Amino acid sequence: METDNKIPMYVLTQEQINQIAAIAGKEAVHTFRTEQVKAEKKRAREENKVKKTKKMLSSYRRIKATLSDEAEFTEEEKVELRWKFIQDLMGSARETVSKSERVIQDGEKRRQEDLYCIYRIEKATEMYREECEKSGSEEAKRRYRELSMMYLEEREYTVQEISQVEKVSDKTVYKDLGIACGIVAVYLLGM
């Protein structure tokens, strides 16, 4: 017994072939544009992470200085401050207590957030420093030094001063800082 495994053949007109080609072309263009939009969004997210990292690093010295100037209050001092605050204010006692409590809580919350921000920045830049040292690349080590001078060291350096210290052009410093901030962004903000 013989089985017929013939593949059926269809005859298409030129018009049908043109329609199939047009549909396939539209789908290809649609897929290409979708992929292009995805790639653009990913690039924009990466740029935003670098910008956010630069902003966080730029505020590092200010936050650290503010934290070192502030003394953390003991619980007894907090209670005493609350009562002084209440005595100084006018209004009902309940309203005054809730306002003074919020002021103290907001101040403490801001201080805790600043401490956490400093911790995250220091941890991320420390991990980047270790990565640069392990790489053995002089270029990577230079990038860390430039990042440190620009954002972390007590004295703030200008791009021109950094370029003189590192014996590279201003353009190279800007490029290096962008690359370094991109890497630190991964440690600081994640993928």
PDB file of C-alpha atoms in Angstrom:
ATOM      1  CA  MET A   1       0.000   0.000   0.000  1.00  0.00           C
ATOM      2  CA  GLU A   2       1.397   3.312  -1.130  1.00  0.00           C
ATOM      3  CA  THR A   3       0.705   6.508   0.770  1.00  0.00           C
ATOM      4  CA  ASP A   4       0.567   9.766  -0.986  1.00  0.00           C
ATOM      5  CA  ASN A   5       2.575  12.352   0.982  1.00  0.00           C
ATOM      6  CA  LYS A   6       2.299  15.031  -1.596  1.00  0.00           C
ATOM      7  CA  ILE A   7       2.455  18.590  -0.413  1.00  0.00           C
ATOM      8  CA  PRO A   8      -0.506  20.515  -1.735  1.00  0.00           C
ATOM      9  CA  MET A   9       0.401  23.231  -4.216  1.00  0.00           C
ATOM     10  CA  TYR A  10      -1.396  26.507  -4.463  1.00  0.00           C
ATOM     11  CA  VAL A  11      -1.314  28.824  -7.381  1.00  0.00           C
ATOM     12  CA  LEU A  12      -1.107  32.493  -6.421  1.00  0.00           C
ATOM     13  CA  THR A  13      -1.764  35.406  -8.634  1.00  0.00           C
ATOM     14  CA  GLN A  14       0.666  38.302  -8.864  1.00  0.00           C
ATOM     15  CA  GLU A  15      -1.840  40.455  -6.946  1.00  0.00           C
ATOM     16  CA  GLN A  16      -1.939  37.943  -4.050  1.00  0.00           C
ATOM     17  CA  ILE A  17       1.864  37.776  -3.952  1.00  0.00           C
ATOM     18  CA  ASN A  18       1.979  41.598  -3.847  1.00  0.00           C
ATOM     19  CA  GLN A  19      -0.541  41.651  -0.965  1.00  0.00           C
ATOM     20  CA  ILE A  20       1.484  39.095   1.026  1.00  0.00           C
ATOM     21  CA  ALA A  21       4.671  41.085   0.406  1.00  0.00           C
ATOM     22  CA  ALA A  22       2.959  44.327   1.494  1.00  0.00           C
ATOM     23  CA  ILE A  23       1.667  42.753   4.723  1.00  0.00           C
ATOM     24  CA  ALA A  24       5.091  41.247   5.474  1.00  0.00           C
ATOM     25  CA  GLY A  25       6.751  44.600   4.805  1.00  0.00           C
ATOM     26  CA  LYS A  26       4.362  46.433   7.162  1.00  0.00           C
ATOM     27  CA  GLU A  27       4.977  43.855   9.902  1.00  0.00           C
ATOM     28  CA  ALA A  28       8.744  44.150   9.454  1.00  0.00           C
ATOM     29  CA  VAL A  29       8.599  47.956   9.715  1.00  0.00           C
ATOM     30  CA  HIS A  30       6.326  47.715  12.782  1.00  0.00           C
ATOM     31  CA  THR A  31       8.687  45.258  14.496  1.00  0.00           C
ATOM     32  CA  PHE A  32      11.707  47.417  13.648  1.00  0.00           C
ATOM     33  CA  ARG A  33      10.058  50.556  15.063  1.00  0.00           C
ATOM     34  CA  THR A  34       9.000  48.715  18.221  1.00  0.00           C
ATOM     35  CA  GLU A  35      12.564  47.525  18.780  1.00  0.00           C
ATOM     36  CA  GLN A  36      13.842  51.046  18.096  1.00  0.00           C
ATOM     37  CA  VAL A  37      11.493  52.509  20.739  1.00  0.00           C
ATOM     38  CA  LYS A  38      12.599  49.870  23.267  1.00  0.00           C
ATOM     39  CA  ALA A  39      16.265  50.664  22.601  1.00  0.00           C
ATOM     40  CA  GLU A  40      15.622  54.404  22.946  1.00  0.00           C
ATOM     41  CA  LYS A  41      13.806  53.916  26.267  1.00  0.00           C
ATOM     42  CA  LYS A  42      16.664  51.778  27.570  1.00  0.00           C
ATOM     43  CA  ARG A  43      19.221  54.408  26.519  1.00  0.00           C
ATOM     44  CA  ALA A  44      17.153  57.145  28.209  1.00  0.00           C
ATOM     45  CA  ARG A  45      16.959  55.105  31.441  1.00  0.00           C
ATOM     46  CA  GLU A  46      20.728  54.661  31.391  1.00  0.00           C
ATOM     47  CA  GLU A  47      21.236  58.408  30.842  1.00  0.00           C
ATOM     48  CA  ASN A  48      18.859  59.190  33.703  1.00  0.00           C
ATOM     49  CA  LYS A  49      20.786  56.862  35.999  1.00  0.00           C
ATOM     50  CA  VAL A  50      24.050  58.604  35.154  1.00  0.00           C
ATOM     51  CA  LYS A  51      22.458  62.037  35.689  1.00  0.00           C
ATOM     52  CA  LYS A  52      20.956  60.913  39.000  1.00  0.00           C
ATOM     53  CA  THR A  53      24.312  59.474  40.067  1.00  0.00           C
ATOM     54  CA  LYS A  54      26.108  62.728  39.209  1.00  0.00           C
ATOM     55  CA  LYS A  55      23.487  64.660  41.174  1.00  0.00           C
ATOM     56  CA  MET A  56      23.881  62.376  44.197  1.00  0.00           C
ATOM     57  CA  LEU A  57      27.673  62.589  44.019  1.00  0.00           C
ATOM     58  CA  SER A  58      27.479  66.378  43.661  1.00  0.00           C
ATOM     59  CA  SER A  59      25.458  66.631  46.868  1.00  0.00           C
ATOM     60  CA  TYR A  60      27.784  64.284  48.792  1.00  0.00           C
ATOM     61  CA  ARG A  61      30.003  67.001  50.314  1.00  0.00           C
ATOM     62  CA  ARG A  62      27.057  69.219  51.259  1.00  0.00           C
ATOM     63  CA  ILE A  63      25.141  66.388  52.951  1.00  0.00           C
ATOM     64  CA  LYS A  64      28.250  65.178  54.754  1.00  0.00           C
ATOM     65  CA  ALA A  65      29.032  68.701  55.991  1.00  0.00           C
ATOM     66  CA  THR A  66      25.445  69.169  57.171  1.00  0.00           C
ATOM     67  CA  LEU A  67      25.496  65.869  59.022  1.00  0.00           C
ATOM     68  CA  SER A  68      28.789  66.612  60.747  1.00  0.00           C
ATOM     69  CA  ASP A  69      27.462  70.010  61.867  1.00  0.00           C
ATOM     70  CA  GLU A  70      24.294  68.503  63.318  1.00  0.00           C
ATOM     71  CA  ALA A  71      24.408  66.886  66.700  1.00  0.00           C
ATOM     72  CA  GLU A  72      22.162  63.902  67.202  1.00  0.00           C
ATOM     73  CA  PHE A  73      19.812  64.528  70.118  1.00  0.00           C
ATOM     74  CA  THR A  74      19.400  62.081  72.952  1.00  0.00           C
ATOM     75  CA  GLU A  75      15.868  61.031  73.894  1.00  0.00           C
ATOM     76  CA  GLU A  76      15.973  63.341  76.952  1.00  0.00           C
ATOM     77  CA  GLU A  77      17.016  66.293  74.770  1.00  0.00           C
ATOM     78  CA  LYS A  78      14.227  65.510  72.322  1.00  0.00           C
ATOM     79  CA  VAL A  79      11.662  65.555  75.160  1.00  0.00           C
ATOM     80  CA  GLU A  80      13.086  68.823  76.484  1.00  0.00           C
ATOM     81  CA  LEU A  81      13.038  70.403  73.024  1.00  0.00           C
ATOM     82  CA  ARG A  82       9.441  69.327  72.526  1.00  0.00           C
ATOM     83  CA  TRP A  83       8.348  71.024  75.735  1.00  0.00           C
ATOM     84  CA  LYS A  84      10.302  74.191  74.959  1.00  0.00           C
ATOM     85  CA  PHE A  85       8.738  74.225  71.530  1.00  0.00           C
ATOM     86  CA  ILE A  86       5.280  73.829  73.068  1.00  0.00           C
ATOM     87  CA  GLN A  87       5.870  76.655  75.545  1.00  0.00           C
ATOM     88  CA  ASP A  88       7.006  78.995  72.777  1.00  0.00           C
ATOM     89  CA  LEU A  89       4.018  78.375  70.560  1.00  0.00           C
ATOM     90  CA  MET A  90       0.508  79.626  70.962  1.00  0.00           C
ATOM     91  CA  GLY A  91      -2.570  77.580  70.334  1.00  0.00           C
ATOM     92  CA  SER A  92      -4.214  74.562  71.844  1.00  0.00           C
ATOM     93  CA  ALA A  93      -1.946  72.101  73.620  1.00  0.00           C
ATOM     94  CA  ARG A  94      -2.984  69.146  71.443  1.00  0.00           C
ATOM     95  CA  GLU A  95      -2.404  71.071  68.203  1.00  0.00           C
ATOM     96  CA  THR A  96       0.964  72.318  69.432  1.00  0.00           C
ATOM     97  CA  VAL A  97       2.126  68.864  70.518  1.00  0.00           C
ATOM     98  CA  SER A  98       1.278  67.326  67.171  1.00  0.00           C
ATOM     99  CA  LYS A  99       3.040  70.132  65.276  1.00  0.00           C
ATOM    100  CA  SER A 100       6.163  69.933  67.440  1.00  0.00           C
ATOM    101  CA  GLU A 101       6.190  66.135  67.151  1.00  0.00           C
ATOM    102  CA  ARG A 102       6.020  66.378  63.360  1.00  0.00           C
ATOM    103  CA  VAL A 103       8.863  68.914  63.263  1.00  0.00           C
ATOM    104  CA  ILE A 104      11.084  66.680  65.385  1.00  0.00           C
ATOM    105  CA  GLN A 105      10.120  63.524  63.468  1.00  0.00           C
ATOM    106  CA  ASP A 106      10.644  65.230  60.101  1.00  0.00           C
ATOM    107  CA  GLY A 107      14.082  66.454  61.188  1.00  0.00           C
ATOM    108  CA  GLU A 108      15.098  63.016  62.405  1.00  0.00           C
ATOM    109  CA  LYS A 109      13.706  61.351  59.276  1.00  0.00           C
ATOM    110  CA  ARG A 110      15.665  63.758  57.046  1.00  0.00           C
ATOM    111  CA  ARG A 111      18.815  63.077  59.061  1.00  0.00           C
ATOM    112  CA  GLN A 112      18.348  59.290  58.707  1.00  0.00           C
ATOM    113  CA  GLU A 113      17.761  59.640  54.947  1.00  0.00           C
ATOM    114  CA  ASP A 114      20.909  61.754  54.614  1.00  0.00           C
ATOM    115  CA  LEU A 115      22.930  59.197  56.591  1.00  0.00           C
ATOM    116  CA  TYR A 116      21.645  56.425  54.340  1.00  0.00           C
ATOM    117  CA  CYS A 117      22.432  58.441  51.211  1.00  0.00           C
ATOM    118  CA  ILE A 118      26.014  59.021  52.416  1.00  0.00           C
ATOM    119  CA  TYR A 119      26.352  55.314  53.237  1.00  0.00           C
ATOM    120  CA  ARG A 120      25.128  54.291  49.760  1.00  0.00           C
ATOM    121  CA  ILE A 121      27.452  56.733  47.995  1.00  0.00           C
ATOM    122  CA  GLU A 122      30.455  55.653  50.052  1.00  0.00           C
ATOM    123  CA  LYS A 123      29.677  51.959  49.542  1.00  0.00           C
ATOM    124  CA  ALA A 124      29.176  52.362  45.765  1.00  0.00           C
ATOM    125  CA  THR A 125      32.352  54.405  45.285  1.00  0.00           C
ATOM    126  CA  GLU A 126      34.333  51.984  47.466  1.00  0.00           C
ATOM    127  CA  MET A 127      33.180  49.073  45.306  1.00  0.00           C
ATOM    128  CA  TYR A 128      34.153  51.052  42.195  1.00  0.00           C
ATOM    129  CA  ARG A 129      37.594  51.789  43.704  1.00  0.00           C
ATOM    130  CA  GLU A 130      38.123  48.072  44.386  1.00  0.00           C
ATOM    131  CA  GLU A 131      37.021  47.206  40.853  1.00  0.00           C
ATOM    132  CA  CYS A 132      39.505  49.717  39.412  1.00  0.00           C
ATOM    133  CA  GLU A 133      42.356  48.415  41.562  1.00  0.00           C
ATOM    134  CA  LYS A 134      41.640  44.786  40.674  1.00  0.00           C
ATOM    135  CA  SER A 135      41.490  45.576  36.973  1.00  0.00           C
ATOM    136  CA  GLY A 136      45.126  46.671  36.969  1.00  0.00           C
ATOM    137  CA  SER A 137      44.257  49.222  34.276  1.00  0.00           C
ATOM    138  CA  GLU A 138      45.946  52.587  34.775  1.00  0.00           C
ATOM    139  CA  GLU A 139      43.075  54.202  32.883  1.00  0.00           C
ATOM    140  CA  ALA A 140      40.509  52.739  35.319  1.00  0.00           C
ATOM    141  CA  LYS A 141      42.582  53.880  38.301  1.00  0.00           C
ATOM    142  CA  ARG A 142      42.818  57.376  36.789  1.00  0.00           C
ATOM    143  CA  ARG A 143      39.041  57.470  36.350  1.00  0.00           C
ATOM    144  CA  TYR A 144      38.541  56.637  40.023  1.00  0.00           C
ATOM    145  CA  ARG A 145      41.020  59.343  41.072  1.00  0.00           C
ATOM    146  CA  GLU A 146      39.209  61.862  38.871  1.00  0.00           C
ATOM    147  CA  LEU A 147      35.833  60.860  40.315  1.00  0.00           C
ATOM    148  CA  SER A 148      37.221  61.144  43.813  1.00  0.00           C
ATOM    149  CA  MET A 149      38.686  64.608  43.194  1.00  0.00           C
ATOM    150  CA  MET A 150      35.522  65.842  41.543  1.00  0.00           C
ATOM    151  CA  TYR A 151      32.987  64.546  44.059  1.00  0.00           C
ATOM    152  CA  LEU A 152      34.412  62.820  47.132  1.00  0.00           C
ATOM    153  CA  GLU A 153      37.509  64.520  48.474  1.00  0.00           C
ATOM    154  CA  GLU A 154      37.173  67.254  51.050  1.00  0.00           C
ATOM    155  CA  ARG A 155      38.566  69.828  48.633  1.00  0.00           C
ATOM    156  CA  GLU A 156      36.545  70.219  45.449  1.00  0.00           C
ATOM    157  CA  TYR A 157      38.627  70.259  42.292  1.00  0.00           C
ATOM    158  CA  THR A 158      37.658  71.860  38.993  1.00  0.00           C
ATOM    159  CA  VAL A 159      37.889  69.935  35.735  1.00  0.00           C
ATOM    160  CA  GLN A 160      40.892  72.069  34.774  1.00  0.00           C
ATOM    161  CA  GLU A 161      42.692  71.242  38.034  1.00  0.00           C
ATOM    162  CA  ILE A 162      41.950  67.544  37.604  1.00  0.00           C
ATOM    163  CA  SER A 163      43.262  67.616  34.027  1.00  0.00           C
ATOM    164  CA  GLN A 164      46.496  69.259  35.253  1.00  0.00           C
ATOM    165  CA  VAL A 165      46.953  66.756  38.096  1.00  0.00           C
ATOM    166  CA  GLU A 166      46.271  63.758  35.842  1.00  0.00           C
ATOM    167  CA  LYS A 167      48.098  65.271  32.830  1.00  0.00           C
ATOM    168  CA  VAL A 168      45.155  64.730  30.449  1.00  0.00           C
ATOM    169  CA  SER A 169      42.881  67.091  28.534  1.00  0.00           C
ATOM    170  CA  ASP A 170      39.679  68.594  29.960  1.00  0.00           C
ATOM    171  CA  LYS A 171      37.771  66.595  27.350  1.00  0.00           C
ATOM    172  CA  THR A 172      39.315  63.359  28.661  1.00  0.00           C
ATOM    173  CA  VAL A 173      38.315  64.290  32.232  1.00  0.00           C
ATOM    174  CA  TYR A 174      34.701  64.863  31.171  1.00  0.00           C
ATOM    175  CA  LYS A 175      34.693  61.569  29.252  1.00  0.00           C
ATOM    176  CA  ASP A 176      36.283  59.694  32.170  1.00  0.00           C
ATOM    177  CA  LEU A 177      33.807  61.157  34.664  1.00  0.00           C
ATOM    178  CA  GLY A 178      30.915  60.066  32.443  1.00  0.00           C
ATOM    179  CA  ILE A 179      32.268  56.529  32.236  1.00  0.00           C
ATOM    180  CA  ALA A 180      33.002  56.399  35.976  1.00  0.00           C
ATOM    181  CA  CYS A 181      29.546  57.725  36.886  1.00  0.00           C
ATOM    182  CA  GLY A 182      27.990  55.133  34.586  1.00  0.00           C
ATOM    183  CA  ILE A 183      29.771  52.359  36.465  1.00  0.00           C
ATOM    184  CA  VAL A 184      29.030  53.865  39.895  1.00  0.00           C
ATOM    185  CA  ALA A 185      25.364  54.161  38.837  1.00  0.00           C
ATOM    186  CA  VAL A 186      25.213  50.369  38.614  1.00  0.00           C
ATOM    187  CA  TYR A 187      26.490  50.039  42.198  1.00  0.00           C
ATOM    188  CA  LEU A 188      24.365  52.915  43.446  1.00  0.00           C
ATOM    189  CA  LEU A 189      21.094  52.435  41.568  1.00  0.00           C
ATOM    190  CA  GLY A 190      21.297  48.917  40.174  1.00  0.00           C
ATOM    191  CA  MET A 191      20.815  47.785  36.591  1.00  0.00           C
TER     192      MET A 191
END
